[in-house]
Every structure is written in structure tokens, then in C-alpha cells.
Amino acid sequence: MAITHNLGFPRIGAKRQLKFALESYWKGQSSIEDLKAVGSQLRAQHWEDQTGLDLVPVGDFAFYDQMLDMSFTLGNLPERVRGLAGDALDTYFRVARGRSAPAVEEQAGCTCGVAAGEMTKWFDTNYHYIVPELTADTRFELDASRLLEQLAEAKAQGVRAKPVVIGPVTYLALGKTKDGSDPLALLERLLPVYAELLNTLAEHGADWVQIDEPILVTELDEPWRHAFEIAYHELKSAPVKLLLATYFGELQEQRYLAANLPVAGLHIDVVRGREDLVPLLNLLPSSKILSLGVIDGRNIWKTDLNAVLEWLEPIQAQLGERLWIAPSCSLLHVPVDLDSEQRLDAEIQSWLAFARQKLDELRILAGALNQGRHTVQAELAANRAAIAARRSSPRVNNPAVKAALAKIDARLGERNSPYAERAAKQAERLQLPKFPTTTIGSFPQTAEIRQTRRQFKAGDIDEAAYVEAMRGEIARCVREQEALGLDVFVHGEPERNDMVEYFGEQLDGYAFSQFGWVQSYGSRCVKPPILFGDISRPKAMTVDWITYAQSLTDKPMKGMLTGPVTILNWSFVRDDQPRSATCRQLALAIREEVLDLEQAGVRVIQIDEAALREGLPLRKSQWEDYLGWAIESFRITANGVADETQIHTHMCYSEFNDIIAAIADMDADAITIETSRSDMELLDVFDDFKYPNEIGPGVYDIHSPNIPAEEQMVELMRKAAERIPAERLWVNPDCGLKTRQWSEVIPALTNMVSAAKTLRASL
Ligand code: GLN
Ligand code: ZN
């Protein structure tokens, strides 16, 4: 009998109930009891959704983040929140958000809040966790209350509970020591708390415990590998059976280590780590359970169940009772329920599976393995038909796109002349002053703008009215920029809801869900568009807006586009061809837009690649491959233009140390980046690399409502000029201004323009 289980379920709720409950509590509109009640209801609902599985995760629910939950379980609270008044959950929110609910802050006699914990990406997902804060003095102390409470609820509901915790090595590896000490030095102090936790769970009836160690799919130094040996030898006497769970990639050189740790079972991700399977079958001691993550927990496509059974049945014959099956990783990274969708195209919907549907797939696989394929014949036939339909659909396959892709050659990504020659021609054409000023694209997205977009979507206003309203906004942006005296203008992006969705909606090959939300952090969710087919551009997407904006001014108006790598990384993408092929298709489509803009007389074109860095693979050994096709895609997009056309790119982060060569290889005439908070030191890497083109290091932190002073920005630019020759520097904010108010933007940009003038005068 193959055992079925799940590693984790999305906690946000099919209709984002948790988000709304959290935000209402944070605004002081509901009580902590109300919030906790929503938590219990969601857990109950999600366990019910998992009915029929042999083991169901408990402890995967978190009010904000599972890593933060783990820090609380281990008693690792930052000093600054200890001893504050209020419910334990308020303390938890203080770490998560830097404040709790307003009412609670007042009770505690402070309105200022405390610094929020740092947040960072969970492996290569778009989920963000709160980084455990560690120092050489960190002490741990068990607080199993949260887990025990959920375990008791699950038992009362008759759930076959499998508690889920983050393993000690991954916990330390993802933590950050504030004092530069070695986090591994804390292992010895940490393990007794884990042992106590496992004992406690056993006392409360847990038989199996899932212990997540995804760090095993990354490159590990010897001390970290050794830490696994130490940790699991110490925990092996715990009176529970441990299922060591890895996911998001291949174990590769960690196979032997993972196979031989003294635990009762090992879970591997065979969607991403299929290569591990055969070697592991040989390495795994004959007493151990092998759990295979056969259903993709990172994407939204139906699994080809018949194909999985083809290779899984022989493995079942070999492993017998020792085979478990599950999704590849926690379902946290996919939306909850496809059945909520009412407006999705029926054909495309028939190719998809969200969390609930993925568990149905698991049940079908178990039926086939345990009772024979004939018992699930109808389901398997339906699945086969859906897979075949998707594969052969003319909506997925566009021969013209495939032909264009086959014709890509190196020439396509080359400018006609090297940067120095282009720069001279561009200078001649654009006639910009030294330290030219510009902004990154968006101006404030006011309530009126959002309402107008909503009305247009709902059909309450017609296209003519919508275009007129947006043109009005564009005209306002142009007027303001004239008054400010900026040098290179933007149209302000009022017509864009989101920098990826806006383009997805206009490209063939994209679909959009209504409820396909995935948690990004805390109460924040994203709804990635679904890239299902070959990508093509039926018609120009931005040219009308940009040429209208340009018609209002003599200053150069930037054409504003999102680059192919960012569109790829922020979408659910097809799994039937390599990501590189999908990225090149996007590149060809956006290239057409670039050329149309140029044709329409646009002199400067910015292609945003905000998500280039976050697409980096987990293993450094795979970076070269990723950067190879990612940069090639950017070059295809950008480099078809004449020398006189100036290409900009923008990235909203400042860590370039390990990718500077690739960034230089993009060969954009100018790059704008985020640097205001790092005091320009992050330009050192551009300096050391002798980065040859122009740079606009952000001088104004757009995340903050503070108005930056002129002197402060002059000072930052002086520091920049110590690293980059002044004639190659631009003056601009860190990122787009859409989340700011006009009342903040005007004085900030006024000061920024004055700063540029001061700098010019001092040359
Ligand atoms: N052009 C976009 C804007 O200004 C860039 C956004 C981003 O980098 N995230 O909003
Ligand atoms: Zn940005």
C-alpha cells in the first residue's frame, strides 16, 4: 500500500480569508479572538480538504510565517519584543511587522512600535520569511504551545496528524547572526530543544513528524554537511518517526548524506529532482520509507497521471510498503481552489490543478497503485484526455512563433556599434545636461486612477472615456515634470495595474485567474498570470500612450516596458518547454514593441528587469546557464535599435557583486538601480569591474514618505562620482513612485532637480 500524505496546505484561504482577518485586526476593526477564530476555521476547512490522505500536515498553518512560528517554538525572540504587554500573538506580529494592532500598542504605552524582523525570499519561491535573528549568545527554550494546540484541534477533528517543523540545520542556515558569529556554533544548544519538542509531540500522540530540511538541495560546505550528521544522530532516540523532507531541487552530492541519516523516512522532490531517484533507490537502507513528491507543488498544471504511473508502478513493486507519495513540496506556493474560478476560459481551466485539485490527483494515483488502475479508470482517462488536449491545442502551439525562435542568431542581440560610439550619437541627439535627471516610470497611482481602471474593467465606462481619463493623467504627469525641470520624462504608467499583468493581458499565450492568489508574505498575496502558450504580440501595446505623452513635450519621453526575464519570473509558466525557450519567446514579442516605439520616434526606451536577480537558481553551478539565456533574452529585446536610440534598464535592488559581468553584458546604455539606503558603497562593484556604460544610482528612497533634502542627494551623488566618472552618472529615485502621494513626490523631486543643478555648477 502506497501511503499518501501532504507536506503543507496554503493557509491564506480560497477567498483570502486570512488576509482580510489579519488586516482587519491590524486596523483595530476586530478582536484578537475574531482573528484566532478565523485561524481555527481555516485549519478545520483545510484538514477537511485533505480528507482521505493517510497523513495530514499539522503546524503548517501560521498567522504570518512558518519560520517565525519556528522561532517562537524555539523561544528565539528578539530581545526588543520580550516583556511587552499583550497577547503572545501581538508579540509575534511585532516581530513580523514592527507593530501589532494600534489598540495594543496604546495599552502597552507606546505608539512607536519596534523594528520589524528582516524578511527574505524562501529559497527560489516568491514567498518571504522572517529571518531568525541569532547571536553567539542566543539561548533556546521550547514553547510547543502553538503546535500542541493545533495537534489537539486536529485530533478532535479525527485528522491523522503529522506535525511539521523546520529542521535544525535549515533553521540555522537561514538565520542571520547579528554579531558575525558562526550560526553553526549554536547547534549544540539548539538540539536539546528539538529533542524536547519531539518528545512532547510524541507524548501528545504524534507518530510521524515531518522535519523540513530543504537546505539539503543547495551547495553545502563540509561543516554544514557535518551538522546534519550531528543533528540527526542526536535526534535519533526521539520516540517519534522522522520524515526528513527535502524539496525545490536535486540532492546531487548530498544524496549519500540524505539517504544515510538516521531517520525513518526521506521525502524528495521528484518533479525537480528526478535524477536523484535511481541513485537513491540504491543508496537508501532497506528499512527506510521513501516519500516521492510526484505532483508539482510549484506550478498550476495538471499532472500527467498516466505517465507518472508508468514509472511509479515498477518502483512500487520494488519498495512495497516503503513507498509514500505526496506533492513535491508544501502547496503553499500554489492557489487554493480551481473550482472558485468563474471567468477562466474553460479549455485552459481543464489543463490546470490548484491545491485542492492536486490532492485529488494524489488520491487517484493512490487508487491506481493500491487498488489497481481499473478502479480509477474514468479519472485516468479524463486526465489523459486533458493532457493530450493541452499538448496539441492550437492555442498552445503557434508555428510562426516556433519558426521565429528557430531563426534567432547572435546578430539579433547585438547593437550596431559599441557603447562609446552610441553614446556620442545619443548625446548629439538628446542634448542632455551633465547629471541628467529622470524618474523610473510610475507616478502616484491615485484612488481616482484605480477607480477609473476598475470602472473600465467592469464595463461601467467605455473605452473612449477611459482613454480620455488616462490621457488626462498623462498630461498631468507631463505638466508636473515640465514644472520640475526634469530632463528625461516618463508618461507615469496610469494605465498599468501591474508591470507584468499589463503586458500579459495584451500578449497571446496568457490567461488570468480571478482567485489564483499565492501568499507572498504575511497578508500579502500575488496573483501570477498564467503563461500557457507560445507568446506573440497581436498589436502594439504601449505606442499610443507613449506617443501621446511625447506629443505634449519637447523633452525626450521614455518608452516604458517590462523585460522578458521579469515577465517570466513573475508568471506561472508552462512546464512543457524549458524556461529559456519561453523567455526567448517573450523577448521576441517585447523586441517588436521596442522597434515599434523607435519607429514612432521614441528616443529613449527603458526595459525594466526588476526580477532578473531573483530568478537565479539555488545552486551556483546553474547560474551561468540561467544568466546565459536571461541576458541573451534581454539583448534580443533591446538591441535591435539604431545607435541613436538610448536603451535604459532598471533593477530595484543593489546587490550586483556576483552578477556584475552579466549586467555589463546586457549592454544597456544606462542602468538605474536602488542605492540610496546603502550610501553608494554598492557602486564599488561597478567601479571595480570598470562598468563601461551609464548608471543612475537611486538618490531617493521611494519606500519612505520622507522628503530627501537636496544636500543629502548632492552628498550621495558626490560619493557616486568618486566611483563612477561624473559624465556617466544620472540622477534619479530608487524606483517607481506609484505608491507615493503627489504631495510627497513634488517636493522630493524638486530637491532632486536642485541637487542635479548644484552638481552641474560644481563640475
Ligand atoms: N517602471 C516601473 C515603475 O516605475 C518599475 C517598477 C519596478 O522596478 N518594480 O513602477
Ligand atoms: Zn524598481
Coordinates of C-alpha atoms in Angstrom, one line a residue, residues 102-596:
P102 CA -3.0 50.1 17.3
A103 CA -5.1 49.4 20.3
V104 CA -2.5 47.0 21.7
E105 CA 0.3 49.5 21.1
E106 CA -1.6 52.0 23.2
Q107 CA -2.2 49.6 26.0
A108 CA 1.5 48.8 26.1
G109 CA 2.1 52.6 26.4
C110 CA 3.9 53.0 23.1
T111 CA 2.8 54.1 19.7
C112 CA 6.2 53.8 18.1
G113 CA 6.4 50.0 17.6
V114 CA 9.6 48.1 17.3
A115 CA 11.8 47.3 14.3
A116 CA 10.4 44.6 12.2
G117 CA 12.3 41.4 11.6
E118 CA 14.2 41.2 8.3
M119 CA 12.4 39.4 5.5
T120 CA 13.9 37.5 2.7
K121 CA 12.9 35.1 -0.1
W122 CA 12.2 31.4 0.8
F123 CA 14.6 29.6 -1.5
D124 CA 13.7 30.3 -5.1
T125 CA 10.0 30.9 -4.4
N126 CA 8.2 34.2 -4.2
Y127 CA 7.3 33.5 -0.5
H128 CA 9.2 35.6 2.0
Y129 CA 10.1 34.5 5.5
I130 CA 11.2 36.4 8.6
V131 CA 14.9 35.7 9.1
P132 CA 15.7 34.2 12.5
E133 CA 17.9 36.6 14.5
L134 CA 20.9 34.9 16.1
T135 CA 23.9 35.9 18.1
A136 CA 26.7 34.0 19.8
D137 CA 24.6 34.3 23.0
T138 CA 21.3 33.1 21.6
R139 CA 19.6 30.7 24.0
F140 CA 16.7 28.5 23.0
E141 CA 13.7 27.4 25.1
L142 CA 10.8 25.3 24.0
D143 CA 7.4 26.7 23.5
A144 CA 5.4 23.9 21.9
S145 CA 2.0 25.6 22.7
R146 CA 1.2 26.5 19.2
L147 CA 1.9 23.1 17.8
L148 CA 0.1 21.3 20.6
E149 CA -3.0 23.4 20.2
Q150 CA -3.2 22.6 16.5
L151 CA -2.5 19.0 17.2
A152 CA -5.3 18.9 19.7
E153 CA -7.7 20.5 17.2
A154 CA -6.7 18.1 14.5
K155 CA -7.2 15.1 16.8
A156 CA -10.6 16.4 17.8
Q157 CA -11.5 16.6 14.1
G158 CA -10.3 13.0 13.6
V159 CA -7.3 14.0 11.5
R160 CA -4.4 11.6 11.1
A161 CA -2.0 14.3 12.0
K162 CA 1.7 14.6 11.1
P163 CA 3.2 17.6 12.8
V164 CA 5.5 19.6 10.5
V165 CA 8.6 21.5 11.7
I166 CA 11.6 23.2 10.1
G167 CA 14.7 21.2 10.8
P168 CA 17.5 22.5 12.9
V169 CA 20.1 22.7 10.2
T170 CA 17.9 24.6 7.8
Y171 CA 16.8 26.9 10.7
L172 CA 20.3 27.9 11.4
A173 CA 21.3 28.1 7.8
L174 CA 18.5 30.6 7.1
G175 CA 19.1 32.6 10.2
K176 CA 21.4 35.6 10.4
T177 CA 23.9 36.2 13.1
K178 CA 23.9 39.9 14.1
D179 CA 27.4 39.7 15.6
G180 CA 29.1 37.9 12.8
S181 CA 29.4 34.7 14.8
D182 CA 29.0 31.3 13.3
P183 CA 25.4 30.2 13.4
L184 CA 26.6 26.6 13.5
A185 CA 28.1 27.2 16.9
L186 CA 24.5 27.3 18.2
L187 CA 23.7 23.8 17.0
E188 CA 24.8 22.2 20.3
R189 CA 22.5 24.5 22.2
L190 CA 19.6 24.1 19.8
L191 CA 19.4 20.3 19.5
P192 CA 18.2 19.6 23.1
V193 CA 15.3 21.9 22.4
Y194 CA 14.4 19.9 19.2
A195 CA 14.7 16.7 21.2
E196 CA 12.4 18.0 23.8
L197 CA 10.0 19.2 21.1
L198 CA 9.9 15.7 19.5
N199 CA 9.4 14.1 22.9
T200 CA 6.5 16.5 23.6
L201 CA 4.9 15.8 20.3
A202 CA 5.2 12.0 20.9
E203 CA 3.6 12.4 24.3
H204 CA 0.7 14.1 22.6
G205 CA 0.2 11.3 20.2
A206 CA 2.4 12.1 17.2
D207 CA 3.7 9.0 15.5
W208 CA 5.4 10.6 12.4
V209 CA 6.9 14.1 12.4
Q210 CA 7.9 15.8 9.2
I211 CA 11.1 17.7 9.6
D212 CA 11.9 20.0 6.7
E213 CA 15.5 20.4 5.6
P214 CA 15.3 22.0 2.1
I215 CA 18.8 23.4 2.6
L216 CA 19.9 19.9 1.5
V217 CA 19.2 20.8 -2.1
T218 CA 21.7 23.6 -2.0
E219 CA 25.5 23.6 -2.2
L220 CA 26.8 22.9 1.4
D221 CA 30.2 23.4 2.9
E222 CA 31.7 20.5 4.9
P223 CA 30.8 21.9 8.3
W224 CA 27.1 22.2 7.3
R225 CA 27.1 18.6 6.0
H226 CA 28.7 17.5 9.2
A227 CA 26.0 19.4 11.1
F228 CA 23.4 17.1 9.6
E229 CA 25.3 14.1 10.9
I230 CA 25.5 15.6 14.4
A231 CA 21.9 16.8 14.4
Y232 CA 20.2 13.6 13.3
H233 CA 22.3 11.3 15.4
E234 CA 21.4 13.3 18.4
L235 CA 17.7 13.3 17.5
K236 CA 17.5 9.6 16.6
S237 CA 16.5 8.5 20.1
A238 CA 13.4 10.6 20.0
P239 CA 10.2 8.5 20.4
V240 CA 8.8 9.6 17.0
K241 CA 9.5 8.6 13.4
L242 CA 11.1 11.4 11.5
L243 CA 10.3 12.0 7.8
L244 CA 13.2 14.2 6.6
A245 CA 11.7 16.4 3.9
T246 CA 13.7 18.0 1.1
Y247 CA 12.3 19.9 -1.9
F248 CA 12.8 22.5 -4.6
G249 CA 15.7 20.7 -6.3
E250 CA 18.1 17.8 -6.6
L251 CA 20.1 16.5 -3.7
Q252 CA 23.0 15.6 -6.1
E253 CA 26.2 15.4 -4.0
Q254 CA 24.0 15.3 -0.9
R255 CA 22.3 12.0 -1.9
Y256 CA 24.5 9.8 0.2
L257 CA 24.3 12.0 3.2
A258 CA 20.5 12.3 3.0
A259 CA 20.0 8.6 2.4
N260 CA 22.0 7.6 5.4
L261 CA 20.9 10.0 8.1
P262 CA 19.3 8.0 11.0
V263 CA 15.7 8.9 10.3
A264 CA 12.7 6.7 9.4
G265 CA 12.0 8.2 6.1
L266 CA 13.1 10.6 3.4
H267 CA 11.0 12.8 1.2
I268 CA 12.4 14.0 -2.1
D269 CA 11.1 16.3 -4.9
V270 CA 11.0 14.2 -8.0
V271 CA 9.4 16.9 -10.1
R272 CA 12.6 19.0 -9.9
G273 CA 15.0 16.2 -8.7
R274 CA 14.1 13.3 -10.8
E275 CA 17.7 12.5 -11.4
D276 CA 18.1 11.6 -7.7
L277 CA 15.6 8.8 -7.8
V278 CA 17.6 5.9 -9.2
P279 CA 20.7 6.6 -7.2
L280 CA 18.7 7.0 -4.1
L281 CA 16.9 3.7 -4.6
N282 CA 20.3 2.1 -4.4
L283 CA 21.6 4.1 -1.6
L284 CA 18.6 4.0 0.7
P285 CA 18.9 1.5 3.6
S286 CA 16.2 -1.2 3.3
S287 CA 14.4 -0.1 6.5
K288 CA 13.6 3.4 5.2
I289 CA 10.5 4.9 3.8
L290 CA 10.9 6.8 0.6
S291 CA 8.4 9.5 0.0
L292 CA 8.2 10.7 -3.6
G293 CA 6.9 14.2 -4.3
V294 CA 5.4 13.4 -7.7
I295 CA 2.9 16.3 -8.0
D296 CA 4.3 19.7 -8.8
G297 CA 3.8 22.0 -5.7
R298 CA 5.3 25.0 -7.5
N299 CA 3.1 25.2 -10.6
I300 CA -0.5 25.0 -11.6
W301 CA -0.6 22.4 -14.4
K302 CA -2.4 19.1 -14.2
T303 CA -0.1 16.2 -13.6
D304 CA 0.2 13.6 -16.3
L305 CA -1.0 10.8 -14.1
N306 CA -0.7 8.0 -16.6
A307 CA 2.9 9.0 -17.2
V308 CA 3.7 9.1 -13.5
L309 CA 2.1 5.7 -13.0
E310 CA 4.3 4.3 -15.8
W311 CA 7.5 4.9 -13.9
L312 CA 6.0 4.7 -10.4
E313 CA 4.5 1.2 -10.6
P314 CA 7.9 -0.5 -11.0
I315 CA 9.2 1.5 -8.0
Q316 CA 6.2 0.4 -6.0
A317 CA 7.0 -3.2 -6.9
Q318 CA 10.4 -2.7 -5.6
L319 CA 9.6 -0.6 -2.5
G320 CA 6.3 -2.1 -1.5
E321 CA 5.1 -0.7 1.8
R322 CA 8.1 1.7 1.9
L323 CA 6.7 3.9 -0.8
W324 CA 4.9 7.1 0.1
I325 CA 3.6 9.6 -2.4
A326 CA 2.9 13.4 -2.0
P327 CA 3.1 16.7 -3.7
S328 CA 6.7 17.8 -4.3
C329 CA 6.7 20.5 -1.6
S330 CA 4.2 22.3 0.5
L331 CA 1.2 23.5 -1.6
L332 CA 1.8 27.0 0.0
H333 CA 3.1 28.0 -3.4
V334 CA 0.0 27.4 -5.5
P335 CA -3.5 28.9 -5.3
V336 CA -6.2 27.0 -3.3
D337 CA -9.0 26.0 -5.5
L338 CA -9.5 26.0 -9.2
D339 CA -13.3 25.5 -8.7
S340 CA -13.5 29.1 -7.5
E341 CA -12.7 30.3 -11.0
Q342 CA -15.8 31.5 -12.9
R343 CA -14.3 33.6 -15.7
L344 CA -11.3 31.4 -16.7
D345 CA -11.5 30.1 -20.2
A346 CA -13.0 26.6 -19.9
E347 CA -10.4 25.0 -22.2
I348 CA -7.5 26.4 -20.2
Q349 CA -9.2 25.6 -16.9
S350 CA -9.3 22.0 -18.0
W351 CA -5.5 21.9 -18.0
L352 CA -5.0 23.2 -14.5
A353 CA -4.9 22.0 -10.9
F354 CA -4.6 24.2 -7.8
A355 CA -4.0 22.8 -4.3
R356 CA -7.3 21.0 -3.9
Q357 CA -7.1 19.5 -7.3
K358 CA -3.6 18.4 -6.7
L359 CA -4.7 16.4 -3.7
D360 CA -7.4 14.8 -5.9
E361 CA -4.6 13.8 -8.2
L362 CA -2.8 12.3 -5.3
R363 CA -5.9 10.2 -4.4
I364 CA -6.2 9.0 -8.0
L365 CA -2.6 7.9 -8.0
A366 CA -3.0 6.1 -4.7
G367 CA -6.2 4.4 -6.0
A368 CA -4.3 3.2 -9.1
L369 CA -1.3 1.9 -7.1
N370 CA -3.2 0.4 -4.2
Q371 CA -6.4 -1.0 -5.9
G372 CA -5.3 -1.2 -9.5
R373 CA -5.7 1.2 -12.4
H374 CA -9.1 -0.2 -13.3
T375 CA -10.6 1.3 -10.1
V376 CA -9.8 4.8 -11.3
Q377 CA -10.2 4.2 -15.0
A378 CA -12.5 7.1 -15.6
E379 CA -10.3 9.5 -13.8
L380 CA -7.2 8.4 -15.6
A381 CA -8.9 8.6 -19.0
A382 CA -10.1 12.1 -18.2
N383 CA -6.6 13.1 -17.2
R384 CA -5.1 11.6 -20.3
A385 CA -7.6 13.5 -22.5
A386 CA -6.8 16.8 -20.7
I387 CA -3.1 16.3 -21.1
A388 CA -3.4 15.4 -24.8
A389 CA -5.7 18.3 -25.4
R390 CA -3.2 20.7 -23.9
R391 CA -0.3 19.3 -25.8
S392 CA -2.0 19.6 -29.2
S393 CA -4.0 22.7 -28.7
P394 CA -3.5 25.3 -31.4
R395 CA -3.7 27.9 -28.6
V396 CA -0.6 26.5 -27.1
N397 CA 1.3 25.9 -30.3
N398 CA 1.9 28.7 -32.7
P399 CA 4.1 27.6 -35.6
A400 CA 5.1 31.2 -36.5
V401 CA 6.5 31.7 -33.0
K402 CA 8.4 28.4 -33.2
A403 CA 9.8 29.4 -36.5
A404 CA 10.9 32.8 -35.3
L405 CA 12.6 31.2 -32.3
A406 CA 14.5 28.8 -34.6
K407 CA 15.8 31.8 -36.5
I408 CA 17.3 33.5 -33.5
D409 CA 21.0 34.1 -34.1
A410 CA 23.7 36.1 -32.2
R411 CA 23.2 39.1 -34.5
L412 CA 19.8 39.7 -33.1
G413 CA 21.2 40.6 -29.7
E414 CA 24.0 42.9 -31.0
R415 CA 23.9 46.7 -31.2
N416 CA 25.4 48.1 -34.4
S417 CA 28.2 49.9 -32.5
P418 CA 30.0 49.7 -29.2
Y419 CA 28.8 51.9 -26.3
A420 CA 31.3 54.7 -26.8
E421 CA 30.1 55.3 -30.4
R422 CA 26.5 55.1 -29.5
A423 CA 26.9 57.4 -26.5
A424 CA 28.3 60.1 -28.8
K425 CA 25.4 59.9 -31.2
Q426 CA 22.9 59.8 -28.4
A427 CA 24.4 62.8 -26.7
E428 CA 24.2 64.7 -30.0
R429 CA 20.6 63.8 -30.4
L430 CA 19.3 64.2 -26.9
Q431 CA 21.3 67.2 -25.8
L432 CA 21.1 66.4 -22.1
P433 CA 23.0 68.3 -19.4
K434 CA 25.5 66.6 -17.2
F435 CA 23.9 64.7 -14.3
P436 CA 20.7 64.3 -16.3
T437 CA 17.6 63.8 -14.2
T438 CA 14.8 61.3 -14.7
T439 CA 12.3 59.0 -12.8
I440 CA 11.8 55.3 -13.0
G441 CA 8.4 55.2 -14.7
S442 CA 5.3 55.4 -12.5
F443 CA 3.9 58.5 -10.8
P444 CA 1.4 58.2 -7.9
Q445 CA -1.4 55.7 -8.6
T446 CA -4.2 57.8 -7.1
A447 CA -7.5 56.5 -5.9
E448 CA -9.2 58.1 -9.0
I449 CA -6.8 56.3 -11.3
R450 CA -7.6 53.0 -9.7
Q451 CA -11.3 53.6 -9.7
T452 CA -11.3 54.6 -13.4
R453 CA -9.4 51.4 -14.3
R454 CA -11.9 49.4 -12.3
Q455 CA -14.9 51.1 -14.0
F456 CA -13.5 50.4 -17.4
K457 CA -12.9 46.7 -16.5
A458 CA -16.4 46.4 -15.2
G459 CA -17.8 48.0 -18.3
D460 CA -19.2 51.0 -16.4
I461 CA -17.3 53.4 -18.7
D462 CA -16.5 52.9 -22.4
E463 CA -13.1 52.8 -23.9
A464 CA -13.2 56.4 -25.2
A465 CA -14.0 57.7 -21.7
Y466 CA -11.2 55.5 -20.2
V467 CA -8.6 56.7 -22.8
E468 CA -9.6 60.3 -22.1
A469 CA -9.2 59.9 -18.4
M470 CA -5.8 58.2 -18.7
R471 CA -4.7 60.9 -21.2
G472 CA -5.7 63.4 -18.6
E473 CA -3.4 61.7 -16.1
I474 CA -0.6 61.5 -18.6
A475 CA -0.9 65.2 -19.3
R476 CA -0.8 65.9 -15.6
C477 CA 2.5 64.0 -15.3
V478 CA 4.0 65.8 -18.2
R479 CA 3.0 69.2 -16.8
E480 CA 4.4 68.3 -13.4
Q481 CA 7.7 67.2 -15.0
E482 CA 7.9 70.4 -17.0
A483 CA 7.4 72.4 -13.9
L484 CA 10.0 70.4 -12.0
G485 CA 12.5 70.8 -14.8
L486 CA 13.4 67.1 -15.2
D487 CA 15.4 66.1 -18.3
V488 CA 14.0 62.8 -19.5
F489 CA 10.3 62.3 -19.0
V490 CA 8.0 59.4 -18.3
H491 CA 4.3 59.1 -19.0
G492 CA 3.6 57.9 -15.5
E493 CA 2.0 54.5 -16.2
P494 CA -1.5 55.3 -15.1
E495 CA -2.9 52.7 -17.4
R496 CA -0.9 49.9 -15.7
N497 CA -2.3 47.8 -12.9
D498 CA 0.9 45.8 -12.6
M499 CA 4.1 45.8 -14.6
V500 CA 3.7 42.1 -15.6
E501 CA -0.1 41.7 -15.8
Y502 CA -0.3 44.8 -18.1
F503 CA 1.8 43.1 -20.7
G504 CA 0.4 39.6 -20.2
E505 CA -3.1 40.9 -20.9
Q506 CA -2.0 42.1 -24.3
L507 CA 0.1 39.1 -25.3
D508 CA -1.4 35.9 -26.8
G509 CA -0.5 32.9 -24.7
Y510 CA -1.5 34.4 -21.4
A511 CA -4.5 33.7 -19.1
F512 CA -5.6 35.3 -15.9
S513 CA -7.3 33.7 -12.9
Q514 CA -9.7 35.5 -10.5
F515 CA -8.7 33.8 -7.3
G516 CA -5.3 32.4 -8.1
W517 CA -3.7 34.1 -5.1
V518 CA -0.4 32.9 -3.6
Q519 CA 1.0 34.2 -0.3
S520 CA 4.0 36.4 -0.8
Y521 CA 4.5 37.5 2.8
G522 CA 2.2 38.0 5.8
S523 CA -1.2 39.1 4.5
R524 CA 0.3 40.0 1.1
C525 CA -0.6 37.8 -1.9
V526 CA 0.3 37.9 -5.6
K527 CA -1.8 36.5 -8.5
P528 CA 0.7 35.5 -11.1
P529 CA -0.6 35.5 -14.6
I530 CA -0.7 32.1 -16.3
L531 CA 1.6 31.8 -19.4
F532 CA 0.2 28.8 -21.2
G533 CA 1.1 29.0 -24.8
D534 CA 3.5 30.3 -27.4
I535 CA 3.8 34.0 -26.9
S536 CA 3.0 36.5 -29.6
R537 CA 2.1 40.2 -29.8
P538 CA -1.1 40.8 -31.8
K539 CA -0.5 44.6 -31.8
A540 CA 1.5 47.4 -30.3
M541 CA 0.9 47.6 -26.5
T542 CA 2.3 50.9 -25.4
V543 CA 2.9 53.0 -28.5
D544 CA -0.3 55.1 -28.4
W545 CA 0.2 56.1 -24.8
I546 CA 3.9 57.0 -25.2
T547 CA 3.4 58.9 -28.5
Y548 CA 0.6 60.8 -26.9
A549 CA 2.8 61.7 -23.9
Q550 CA 5.7 62.7 -26.3
S551 CA 3.3 64.9 -28.3
L552 CA 2.9 67.1 -25.1
T553 CA 6.6 67.9 -24.7
D554 CA 9.9 68.5 -26.5
K555 CA 11.8 66.7 -23.7
P556 CA 12.6 63.1 -24.5
M557 CA 9.8 60.8 -23.4
K558 CA 10.9 57.3 -22.2
G559 CA 9.2 54.3 -23.7
M560 CA 8.4 52.1 -20.7
L561 CA 8.5 48.3 -21.0
T562 CA 8.9 45.3 -18.7
G563 CA 11.7 42.9 -19.8
P564 CA 11.3 39.2 -20.7
V565 CA 13.1 37.8 -17.7
T566 CA 10.9 39.7 -15.2
I567 CA 7.7 38.8 -17.1
L568 CA 8.9 35.1 -16.9
N569 CA 9.9 35.1 -13.3
W570 CA 6.6 36.7 -12.1
S571 CA 4.3 34.4 -14.0
F572 CA 3.2 30.8 -13.7
V573 CA 4.9 29.4 -16.7
R574 CA 4.5 26.4 -18.9
D575 CA 6.2 23.2 -17.9
D576 CA 6.2 21.6 -21.4
Q577 CA 9.3 23.5 -22.6
P578 CA 12.4 24.9 -21.0
R579 CA 12.1 28.3 -19.3
S580 CA 14.8 29.5 -21.6
A581 CA 12.5 28.9 -24.6
T582 CA 9.6 30.7 -23.0
C583 CA 11.9 33.6 -22.1
R584 CA 13.1 33.9 -25.7
Q585 CA 9.6 34.0 -27.0
L586 CA 8.8 36.8 -24.6
A587 CA 12.0 38.5 -25.8
L588 CA 10.9 38.4 -29.4
A589 CA 7.5 39.8 -28.6
I590 CA 8.9 42.7 -26.5
R591 CA 11.5 43.4 -29.1
E592 CA 8.7 44.1 -31.6
E593 CA 7.4 46.7 -29.2
V594 CA 10.8 48.2 -28.8
L595 CA 11.1 48.6 -32.6
D596 CA 7.6 50.0 -32.9

